[in-house]
Amino acid sequence: MQVTDLKNPALRTWIQEWAELCTPDHVVICDGSKQEYDHCCNLLVKAGTFIKLDAPANSYHCRSDLSDVARVEDRTFICSTRKEDAGPSNHWHDPADMRQVLKGLFKGCMKGRTMFVIPFSMGPVESPIAKFGMEITDSPYVVVNMHIMTRVCSKVTAKVEAGAEFVRCVHSVGAPLAETQADVPWPCAPIEKKYITHFPETREIISFGSGYGGNALLGKKCFALRIASVQARDEGWLAEHMLILKLTSPAGVVKYVAAAFPSACGKTNLAMMEPTLAGWKVETIGDDIAWMKLGADGRLYAINPEAGFFGVAPGTSMKSNPNAMRTLDQGNAVFTNTGITMDGGVWWEDHDAAPAPMVDWQRRPWSPGCGRKAAHPNARFTVPAAQCPVIASEWEDPAGVPIDAILFGGRRASVVPLANEALSWEHGVFLGATMASEMTAAAIGGAGQLRFDPFAMVPFCGYHMGDYFAHWLKLGAQAPDRSRLPRIFYVNWFRKSPAGKWLWPGFGENSRVLKWIFDRCNGQGKAVSTAIGNLPSADALDLTGLRMTDEDTQALLAVDRAGWLEVLPQIEAHFARFGNRLPEALAKQLADLKARLEA
Ligand code: OXD
Ligand code: MN
């Protein structure tokens, strides 16, 4: 299909205007076909960006530029008309001024390259919760990864042609090619020219200078979280940085759980967990993002808007996440910035295979003990979710799945117990708003200081977080039947003893906590009412077969009053950042907690 074949003038003009500014050699409207995927992979092999691997099947190794290995939060902007609408957690830039800057950068930026126009759906195309996007890009790497991570298809083009709304996404690696200039394996712009910009009022994303993950695959963090959080606020639903899992009891009863943890706290591992408790089953719906809407029956229904996993490779192993390893074994994956083994496979730190001489992520010779890491710590795999051996059969149900429990958590070596059930929806929102991890002695701020990441959304909320908290409170207040809303819990797998020993084994053993949560949602499961919430009583947690001392169990389930009282000033300072946009209900929750702790 040619641009001139497009019947919707809004779509056609939008593409033509960008093509005139960027001056690509060609413009291609993508259709999501296998031929298109293979063609882009071949282009990337020719360019030296991809190497076809011997194993797993139909998979590629990709290397990025040294300077382009992760999301760039300092270069990520929310361009709302009013600065105060972006709030204290975002970098704001005036939209008109930013458009001028971008116009200058995009002028001629696709010279020597092909402009791809990718029609994609976040969520199953027919789902009432799904939304559409169009991404213009000059990166075949983005085309390949969008094929895996979203639903790229001509059906979306047809729907947009028929008038469906879409989010306008524009991306360039920012590296035009002069007439005789040879390309490099990973074209990108220097850091000071990278701009990941969002225009929430007009639902637009414009990204320049980076080819990497969350900066370039615009369906993921930019759309499904930053822009979608604004759409969700305006339309009365929730766009969240949450995994979704299906939990089935030995009796065959099913509960759905959504969970928010900051990046690198094991969301993918939990979403694909192998329970150690006999008869229990965990299946995956999603590992990173949940879109949730109240259904006609008053329950909160969630879809995973993505179609693939963009997971961190280092640390992924048969011990930490066997189902992710099995997903990768099926092939059809892209491995970005991992090591390459001598027999044409991939390797990363903490992989199951023992390290042996190989080629590192920058394609240099590497041997164990050489003092460098073989994989970049943020090396990633991109793989279709459908290949996951524990993907739930209903993961693409257009209606979504009804959520029974929402979990929040962070990395807390002290004070916070293993599990805690919120006293109410408002208290649950307070738990989400005070999510935090402890900084280690290595980080500026020092040990014991908390880094707050409310709802794990600090890098991803497209508007003022005070208003975001208010939106959560409003959703609860307006629910037709509050007893049908999910119960909210706070979990902490990372508690340590004063001597620094992990108190909880984690991984598959977390199923014991899931079982208690399941029981609570079923109106069973014993809990002790405490100043901080409802905690499992020692006999309510199934610890059979675990070698835990009574002392450790007590420490995991105790209320550390003195510790909590010490933490309160940090929560006060955290809340103060939101100024007069902090909902009163949250200030009240804090005051109530203090009063309960002091009682
Ligand atoms: C991610 C993140 O890449 O949260 O998913 O950083
Ligand atoms: Mn994430």
XYZ file of C-alpha atoms and ligand atoms in Angstrom, residues 71 220-221 241 263 267 288 310 380 460, ligand 1:
16
model
C 16.038 4.199 28.578
C 5.621 0.225 25.259
C 6.515 2.790 27.930
C 3.141 -0.784 35.272
C 12.000 -2.145 37.456
C 8.022 -8.875 37.751
C 4.984 -5.510 32.467
C 11.091 -7.394 26.451
C 17.406 -7.786 26.632
C 6.092 6.350 33.411
C 11.228 -2.048 31.688
C 11.398 -1.140 32.833
O 12.049 -2.015 30.769
O 10.506 -1.115 33.686
O 10.234 -2.792 31.685
O 12.402 -0.443 32.908
